[in-house]
Amino acid sequence: MKRSYVNELIRKTEAALSENKIALPEFSRFGLKEWEACRSRMGTVKKTMLGWDITDYGRGEFEKLGTVLFTIRNGDQSDASVGTPYAEKLLFVLDGQRLPLHCHRKKTEDIINRGGGDMFMILYGSDANGGVDRESDVTLYCDGMPKTVKAGERFIVTRGNSVTLTPGIYHIFGAEAGRGDLIAWEVSSINDDNTDNYFAEEVSRFAGIEEDEPPLRILCNEYEAFLPE
């Protein structure tokens, strides 16, 4: 992804949040100068990967497969003294865009439609080897109420509603085409993007960046590159 496009996506996300009267923490607006000024206080931010995260999952088709994320709170699965015992993040998904099919083996998460368009979701269970079970029904909870869907069934989550995904449930979700860009929220147990994403598609978690202009914001996987110890 070109840095200029990453910068454009951040501006688009900030505009959508402003329109929906949703505010992110002050550090969401930090540039490199501001990060440099508070370098001594950003240990937890770096360790728990708080902040902006924009990815095309290595496929180069961001408008179809990709996400803008901002992690607000998180902890460390190996050190309970770091951060929080839960995670919270924003997901901004373009009209018609989706995330890849994946599951988590440790994380339980609520995916919430907070604003904008409708969210679609497709679920599968795990088979005995941890792969995708494309035959069995999936039972889950939606806002505390049980729901059973067929493997691969597409269903809609409207604004204000949520889906609880427990470990081992493979899921695709995105912004239903023609309904507008989606503002989703994730509230979960501690999130570890380096070890607890199991993809059923050929993707990579983080995007490669082509530097064609200075970064508007530093992404959470770039802290060491821009702000080494």
Rosetta silent file (secondary structure, phi, psi, omega in degrees, C-alpha in Angstrom):
SEQUENCE: MKRSYVNELIRKTEAALSENKIALPEFSRFGLKEWEACRSRMGTVKKTMLGWDITDYGRGEFEKLGTVLFTIRNGDQSDASVGTPYAEKLLFVLDGQRLPLHCHRKKTEDIINRGGGDMFMILYGSDANGGVDRESDVTLYCDGMPKTVKAGERFIVTRGNSVTLTPGIYHIFGAEAGRGDLIAWEVSSINDDNTDNYFAEEVSRFAGIEEDEPPLRILCNEYEAFLPE
SCORE:     score description
SCORE:     0.000 S_00000001
   1 L     0.000  139.518  176.394    0.000    0.000    0.000 S_00000001
   2 E   -76.341  142.656 -179.917    1.254    3.504   -0.754 S_00000001
   3 H   -59.924  -35.146  179.332    1.751    5.746    2.261 S_00000001
   4 H   -61.260  -35.950  178.986   -0.316    8.439    0.550 S_00000001
   5 H   -73.200  -38.864  175.543   -3.282    6.035    0.411 S_00000001
   6 H   -58.664  -45.293  178.384   -2.807    5.043    4.067 S_00000001
   7 H   -61.150  -41.719  178.589   -2.863    8.753    4.968 S_00000001
   8 H   -61.719  -41.225 -179.663   -6.021    9.237    2.889 S_00000001
   9 H   -66.088  -37.138  177.181   -7.735    6.343    4.669 S_00000001
  10 H   -64.242  -43.851  178.299   -6.912    7.788    8.079 S_00000001
  11 H   -62.247  -41.274  179.577   -8.415   11.132    7.064 S_00000001
  12 H   -63.883  -41.476  178.650  -11.519    9.369    5.730 S_00000001
  13 H   -64.500  -46.305  179.735  -11.891    7.403    8.976 S_00000001
  14 H   -60.920  -38.018  178.825  -11.473   10.504   11.130 S_00000001
  15 H   -66.478  -41.351  179.125  -14.119   12.317    9.067 S_00000001
  16 H   -65.240  -40.168  178.412  -16.591    9.417    9.426 S_00000001
  17 H   -65.601  -42.331  178.424  -16.034    9.266   13.179 S_00000001
  18 H   -61.455  -42.001  179.395  -16.515   13.020   13.496 S_00000001
  19 H   -61.981  -33.536 -179.612  -19.756   12.824   11.511 S_00000001
  20 L   -95.012   10.079  177.032  -20.988   10.120   13.896 S_00000001
  21 L    57.180   42.924  175.976  -19.775   12.065   16.975 S_00000001
  22 L  -113.182  126.523 -178.285  -17.274    9.351   17.942 S_00000001
  23 L  -112.172  140.629  173.979  -13.967   10.511   19.411 S_00000001
  24 L  -100.122  165.117  179.516  -10.701    8.583   19.709 S_00000001
  25 L   -58.975  159.932 -177.540   -7.999    9.195   22.354 S_00000001
  26 H   -54.637  -38.256 -175.289   -5.681   12.181   21.975 S_00000001
  27 H   -68.699  -10.759  175.847   -2.760   10.033   20.816 S_00000001
  28 H   -64.685  -20.317 -177.931   -4.766    9.048   17.727 S_00000001
  29 H  -101.055    4.864 -179.401   -3.826   12.474   16.345 S_00000001
  30 L   -71.212  136.234  165.709   -0.102   12.250   17.120 S_00000001
  31 L   -99.141 -173.443 -177.181    2.397   12.612   14.321 S_00000001
  32 H   -59.647  -38.346 -179.614    6.062   11.651   14.561 S_00000001
  33 H   -60.170  -45.033 -179.123    6.925   14.913   16.365 S_00000001
  34 H   -67.762  -39.003  177.286    4.372   14.243   19.123 S_00000001
  35 H   -63.012  -42.095  178.567    5.492   10.617   19.489 S_00000001
  36 H   -59.146  -39.701 -176.972    9.102   11.751   19.827 S_00000001
  37 H   -66.733  -27.742 -177.801    8.079   14.175   22.581 S_00000001
  38 L  -115.847   23.797 -177.624    6.466   11.419   24.674 S_00000001
  39 H   -50.045  -41.046 -174.916    8.815    8.553   23.751 S_00000001
  40 H   -68.817  -14.987 -176.473    9.621    7.829   27.424 S_00000001
  41 H  -108.515    6.420 -171.929    5.919    7.237   28.229 S_00000001
  42 L  -103.949   18.132 -178.735    4.925    5.028   25.301 S_00000001
  43 H   -58.294  -46.651 -179.426    6.218    1.654   26.512 S_00000001
  44 H   -68.774  -38.218  177.548    2.744    0.168   27.092 S_00000001
  45 H   -58.089  -46.602 -179.050    1.440    1.633   23.822 S_00000001
  46 H   -67.881  -44.895 -174.331    4.229   -0.074   21.893 S_00000001
  47 H   -66.420  -36.728 -177.838    4.094   -3.365   23.775 S_00000001
  48 H   -98.165    3.771  175.005    0.319   -3.785   23.435 S_00000001
  49 L    57.594   48.130  172.699    0.209   -2.329   19.887 S_00000001
  50 L   -74.524  155.161  174.299   -2.272    0.449   20.580 S_00000001
  51 E   111.125 -162.961 -174.201   -3.059    2.881   17.795 S_00000001
  52 E   -72.115  143.387 -178.274   -3.639    2.866   14.051 S_00000001
  53 E  -149.929  110.011 -178.469   -3.524   -0.366   12.057 S_00000001
  54 E  -123.547  125.377 -174.603   -4.316   -0.349    8.326 S_00000001
  55 E  -142.944  143.562  169.508   -3.978   -3.505    6.289 S_00000001
  56 L  -105.559   12.867  178.735   -4.818   -4.986    2.911 S_00000001
  57 L    55.865   29.100  175.367   -3.753   -8.408    4.274 S_00000001
  58 L    73.155    9.509 -174.821   -0.978   -8.495    1.674 S_00000001
  59 L   -99.123  -14.702  177.587   -3.395   -8.941   -1.217 S_00000001
  60 L    70.344   21.951  179.214   -3.224   -5.464   -2.750 S_00000001
  61 L  -131.037   58.864 -169.004   -7.014   -5.188   -3.095 S_00000001
  62 L   -56.107  -39.706 -176.613   -7.840   -2.962   -0.152 S_00000001
  63 L   -63.643  -22.410  178.015  -11.284   -1.878   -1.387 S_00000001
  64 L   -98.305  -45.130 -174.177  -12.332   -5.554   -1.412 S_00000001
  65 E  -132.569  106.275 -177.928  -10.242   -7.077    1.391 S_00000001
  66 L   171.849  174.730 -178.969   -8.887   -4.817    4.109 S_00000001
  67 E  -158.610  145.530  162.883   -9.582   -2.844    7.277 S_00000001
  68 E  -102.519  125.679  179.644   -8.766    0.369    9.083 S_00000001
  69 E  -126.599  155.330  169.892   -8.414   -0.358   12.796 S_00000001
  70 E  -140.578  115.726  179.405   -7.536    1.639   15.879 S_00000001
  71 E   -88.431  122.207 -174.247   -6.742   -0.241   19.096 S_00000001
  72 E   -95.223  -40.523 -179.623   -7.735    1.827   22.108 S_00000001
  73 E  -139.614  146.690  176.612   -7.015   -0.610   24.945 S_00000001
  74 E  -167.652  166.204  176.743   -5.139   -3.908   25.166 S_00000001
  75 E  -127.899 -163.182 -179.440   -3.001   -6.036   27.441 S_00000001
  76 E  -126.428  120.825 -176.781   -0.252   -8.618   27.217 S_00000001
  77 L   -62.571  -23.721 -177.634   -1.160  -12.323   27.374 S_00000001
  78 L   -99.028   -6.074 -176.595    2.206  -13.152   28.975 S_00000001
  79 E  -146.436   99.860 -175.907    2.337  -10.270   31.489 S_00000001
  80 E   -67.246  -12.911 -179.570   -0.800   -9.316   33.431 S_00000001
  81 E   -81.548   -8.207 -176.110    0.896   -6.162   34.762 S_00000001
  82 E  -101.200  127.674  173.410    0.912   -4.567   31.302 S_00000001
  83 E    68.069 -141.218 -176.336   -2.076   -2.670   29.949 S_00000001
  84 E  -117.427  159.859  178.993   -5.622   -3.928   30.544 S_00000001
  85 E   -82.796   18.300  179.939   -7.082   -7.464   30.881 S_00000001
  86 E  -153.044  170.733  178.545   -9.234   -6.809   27.810 S_00000001
  87 E  -127.409  152.831  176.345   -9.023   -5.127   24.400 S_00000001
  88 E  -142.257  131.574  178.731  -11.118   -2.515   22.623 S_00000001
  89 E  -148.538  152.379  171.756  -10.753   -1.418   19.029 S_00000001
  90 E   -89.498  141.864  169.372  -12.436    0.489   16.238 S_00000001
  91 E  -127.703  121.084  175.835  -12.849   -1.117   12.815 S_00000001
  92 E  -107.583  119.127 -172.016  -13.719    1.129    9.866 S_00000001
  93 E  -121.962  126.025 -178.556  -14.812   -0.957    6.879 S_00000001
  94 L   -69.731  151.909  176.862  -15.544    0.490    3.441 S_00000001
  95 E   -49.750  120.530  179.244  -18.848   -0.195    1.696 S_00000001
  96 L    85.403   -3.632 -178.510  -18.555   -3.704    0.205 S_00000001
  97 L   -88.022  155.382  178.150  -15.232   -4.455    1.927 S_00000001
  98 E  -141.006  167.544  169.854  -14.587   -7.481    4.137 S_00000001
  99 L   -96.545  157.804  179.707  -12.042   -9.097    6.434 S_00000001
 100 L   -73.121  160.883  176.761  -10.553  -12.509    5.548 S_00000001
 101 L   -66.981  123.538 -177.836  -11.869  -15.807    6.930 S_00000001
 102 E  -159.659  168.458  172.010  -10.093  -16.436   10.236 S_00000001
 103 E  -142.042  174.125  174.935  -10.492  -17.534   13.842 S_00000001
 104 L  -124.473  147.004  179.957   -8.773  -17.095   17.174 S_00000001
 105 L   -98.820  -16.010 -180.000   -7.768  -19.863   19.565 S_00000001
 106 L  -117.783  -36.511 -169.553   -7.581  -17.694   22.696 S_00000001
 107 L   -83.356  133.282  165.142   -9.612  -14.550   22.126 S_00000001
 108 L  -104.104  136.497 -174.403  -13.343  -14.148   22.723 S_00000001
 109 E  -141.640  144.048  166.765  -14.720  -11.031   21.067 S_00000001
 110 E   -98.712  125.871  173.576  -17.889   -9.029   20.649 S_00000001
 111 E  -105.750  120.298 -169.262  -18.160   -7.459   17.186 S_00000001
 112 E  -119.357  132.905  172.005  -20.569   -4.519   17.402 S_00000001
 113 E   -83.902  108.331 -176.459  -22.161   -2.434   14.664 S_00000001
 114 E   -96.142  -20.508 -178.044  -21.723    1.099   16.028 S_00000001
 115 E   174.435  171.195 -178.271  -22.716    3.182   13.026 S_00000001
 116 E    82.414 -131.784 -175.256  -22.827    3.714    9.299 S_00000001
 117 L   -85.321 -165.923  177.402  -24.045    0.788    7.207 S_00000001
 118 L   -89.267  149.628  177.221  -25.067   -2.770    7.922 S_00000001
 119 E  -103.951  129.472  171.853  -22.566   -5.464    8.878 S_00000001
 120 E  -101.172  153.182 -179.696  -22.700   -8.884    7.237 S_00000001
 121 E  -143.343  142.989  176.778  -21.227  -11.970    8.857 S_00000001
 122 E  -132.026  129.819 -173.306  -20.470  -15.537    7.752 S_00000001
 123 E  -125.489  151.634  171.903  -19.477  -18.199   10.310 S_00000001
 124 E  -142.598  153.296  170.864  -18.025  -21.704   10.431 S_00000001
 125 E   -85.297 -177.044  175.149  -16.950  -23.947   13.285 S_00000001
 126 E  -103.240  143.662  175.227  -13.590  -25.698   13.611 S_00000001
 127 L   -86.504 -175.920 -174.497  -13.043  -29.324   12.672 S_00000001
 128 L   -62.708  -22.925 -179.482  -11.056  -31.854   14.719 S_00000001
 129 L   -99.573    6.833  179.701   -7.775  -30.596   13.215 S_00000001
 130 L    87.324    1.744  177.555   -8.511  -26.927   13.797 S_00000001
 131 L   -85.422 -172.850 -176.675   -9.482  -26.275   10.186 S_00000001
 132 E   -80.007  125.252  174.059  -12.758  -24.918    8.826 S_00000001
 133 E   -91.657  104.861 -174.697  -15.834  -27.098    9.414 S_00000001
 134 L   -92.713   11.818 -177.058  -17.984  -26.290    6.391 S_00000001
 135 L  -116.456  -40.888 -169.773  -20.854  -28.618    7.342 S_00000001
 136 L   -80.722  145.807  172.792  -21.915  -28.121   10.981 S_00000001
 137 L   -62.864  157.586  177.834  -24.254  -25.433   12.271 S_00000001
 138 E  -118.939  126.804  175.632  -22.750  -22.753   14.501 S_00000001
 139 E  -108.513  131.321 -177.109  -24.401  -21.707   17.764 S_00000001
 140 E  -147.201 -178.481  176.505  -23.398  -18.388   19.276 S_00000001
 141 E  -115.385  138.618  174.438  -24.803  -15.488   21.275 S_00000001
 142 E  -120.716  108.872 -177.358  -25.993  -12.168   19.856 S_00000001
 143 L    52.364   44.817  175.038  -26.412   -9.550   22.591 S_00000001
 144 L    83.908   -3.362 -177.867  -26.876  -12.288   25.170 S_00000001
 145 E  -112.416  134.610 -177.151  -29.420  -14.289   23.163 S_00000001
 146 E   -67.743  146.634  178.751  -28.587  -17.644   21.523 S_00000001
 147 E  -145.850  136.858  176.192  -28.597  -17.895   17.742 S_00000001
 148 E  -118.211  129.764  178.832  -27.871  -20.859   15.464 S_00000001
 149 E  -126.176  155.261  176.304  -26.771  -20.363   11.864 S_00000001
 150 L   -76.643  151.386  177.173  -25.822  -22.792    9.140 S_00000001
 151 L   -57.163  125.415  178.600  -22.174  -23.076    8.145 S_00000001
 152 L    82.540   -0.094  179.128  -21.485  -20.373    5.572 S_00000001
 153 L   -70.635  133.715  178.702  -24.863  -18.672    6.039 S_00000001
 154 E   -92.558  127.092  177.023  -24.709  -14.922    5.494 S_00000001
 155 E  -135.594  161.130 -172.640  -26.626  -12.816    8.024 S_00000001
 156 E  -107.013  138.510  173.918  -26.925   -9.118    8.770 S_00000001
 157 E  -116.367  113.512 -177.161  -26.093   -7.262   11.988 S_00000001
 158 L   -86.911  171.837 -174.939  -27.739   -3.840   12.094 S_00000001
 159 L   -56.183  136.058  179.173  -26.648   -0.786   14.053 S_00000001
 160 L    89.901  -12.302 -177.139  -26.492   -1.219   17.816 S_00000001
 161 L  -103.194  161.761 -174.181  -26.410   -5.019   17.615 S_00000001
 162 E  -145.300  166.473  177.785  -23.496   -7.385   18.158 S_00000001
 163 E  -129.692  133.069  175.963  -22.203  -10.933   17.772 S_00000001
 164 E   -98.237  121.961 -178.736  -20.095  -12.799   20.353 S_00000001
 165 E  -111.429  117.651  179.217  -17.397  -14.983   18.781 S_00000001
 166 L   -92.633  164.357 -178.090  -15.744  -17.582   21.008 S_00000001
 167 L   -53.714  137.481  177.108  -12.408  -19.298   20.247 S_00000001
 168 L    93.950   -9.528  176.290  -12.514  -21.584   17.232 S_00000001
 169 L   -85.398  113.461  175.374  -15.375  -19.888   15.378 S_00000001
 170 E   -74.196  139.794 -175.105  -14.140  -18.980   11.904 S_00000001
 171 E  -146.645  144.432  165.794  -15.634  -15.727   10.702 S_00000001
 172 E  -119.387  136.522  168.367  -15.853  -13.309    7.818 S_00000001
 173 E  -146.245  158.822 -177.792  -17.482   -9.945    8.343 S_00000001
 174 E  -170.976 -169.562 -178.676  -17.695   -6.728    6.427 S_00000001
 175 E   -95.546  117.521 -179.469  -19.826   -3.814    5.247 S_00000001
 176 L   -56.159  126.000 -175.350  -22.883   -4.929    3.290 S_00000001
 177 L   -59.156  136.045  178.379  -22.533   -3.520   -0.230 S_00000001
 178 L    86.658   -3.819 -177.464  -24.748   -0.557   -0.981 S_00000001
 179 L  -104.970   -3.275  178.728  -25.459    0.226    2.676 S_00000001
 180 L   103.753  167.257  176.429  -22.517    2.572    3.310 S_00000001
 181 L   -64.726  148.205 -174.360  -19.221    2.457    5.171 S_00000001
 182 E  -109.468  133.605  168.899  -19.339    0.600    8.486 S_00000001
 183 E  -106.067  107.467  179.520  -18.138    1.730   11.906 S_00000001
 184 E  -111.332  161.025  178.946  -17.686   -1.426   13.951 S_00000001
 185 E  -130.475  144.913  173.648  -16.290   -1.949   17.428 S_00000001
 186 E  -121.272  125.292  171.348  -14.529   -4.925   18.944 S_00000001
 187 E  -119.307  124.863 -168.832  -14.530   -5.577   22.685 S_00000001
 188 E  -151.148  174.563  164.563  -12.587   -8.719   23.559 S_00000001
 189 L   -68.683  175.793 -174.586  -10.201  -10.534   25.794 S_00000001
 190 L   -51.356  136.479 -177.039   -6.551   -9.568   25.234 S_00000001
 191 L  -102.490  130.562  174.696   -5.705   -9.317   21.536 S_00000001
 192 L  -130.695   97.992 -176.631   -2.445  -10.668   20.087 S_00000001
 193 L   -72.382  -14.101 -178.870   -2.256  -10.109   16.344 S_00000001
 194 L   -85.649  -24.390 -173.828    1.149  -11.781   16.118 S_00000001
 195 L  -129.360  -11.926 -171.510    0.167  -15.202   17.502 S_00000001
 196 L  -121.797   31.448  170.747   -3.628  -15.600   17.690 S_00000001
 197 L  -114.796  121.248  179.309   -4.865  -15.094   14.115 S_00000001
 198 E  -116.959  102.048 -173.787   -5.536  -18.314   12.188 S_00000001
 199 E   -90.679  140.326  176.074   -6.364  -17.464    8.593 S_00000001
 200 L  -102.203   11.118  173.782   -8.165  -19.806    6.202 S_00000001
 201 L  -127.518  158.742  178.541   -7.105  -17.664    3.224 S_00000001
 202 L   -77.958   94.792 -178.715   -3.646  -16.875    1.855 S_00000001
 203 L  -141.579  168.026  169.082   -3.073  -13.516    3.524 S_00000001
 204 L  -122.077  147.760 -171.901   -0.579  -11.704    5.737 S_00000001
 205 L   -67.332  -41.538 -175.363   -1.702   -9.767    8.800 S_00000001
 206 L  -112.813  150.782 -177.441    0.129   -6.495    8.129 S_00000001
 207 L   -85.687  150.068  167.544    0.536   -4.528    4.907 S_00000001
 208 L   -83.233  139.648 -175.667    3.769   -3.593    3.215 S_00000001
 209 L  -112.856  128.911  172.976    4.065    0.200    2.860 S_00000001
 210 E   -95.944  119.180 -172.475    5.522    2.041   -0.143 S_00000001
 211 L   -84.478   97.845  177.327    6.844    5.383    1.106 S_00000001
 212 L  -111.132   -4.733  172.275    5.691    8.036   -1.357 S_00000001
 213 L  -161.875  164.655 -179.585    5.030   10.765    1.251 S_00000001
 214 L   -63.736  149.810  179.341    5.598   11.280    5.013 S_00000001
 215 L   -71.010  135.467  171.963    3.256    9.383    7.349 S_00000001
 216 L   -70.484  -43.470  177.003    0.295   11.286    8.759 S_00000001
 217 L  -134.470  153.530  175.028    0.194    8.800   11.660 S_00000001
 218 L   -89.232  133.476  178.833    2.519    5.970   12.667 S_00000001
 219 E   -80.329  158.043 -172.465    0.927    2.519   12.457 S_00000001
 220 H   -65.780  -23.875  178.053    1.076    0.187   15.449 S_00000001
 221 H   -91.370    8.278 -178.608    3.410   -2.269   13.675 S_00000001
 222 H  -113.234    2.341 -174.348    5.821    0.573   12.787 S_00000001
 223 H   -59.149  -42.177 -178.841    6.744    1.856   16.242 S_00000001
 224 H   -67.212  -34.799 -179.472   10.109    0.120   16.333 S_00000001
 225 H   -69.145  -41.525 -177.138   10.988    1.365   12.843 S_00000001
 226 H   -91.060  -26.781 -175.747   10.134    4.994   13.567 S_00000001
 227 L  -133.121   62.977 -178.648   10.824    5.073   17.314 S_00000001
 228 L   -65.148  154.647  179.135   13.550    2.525   18.114 S_00000001
 229 L   -65.081    0.000    0.000   14.693    2.099   21.702 S_00000001
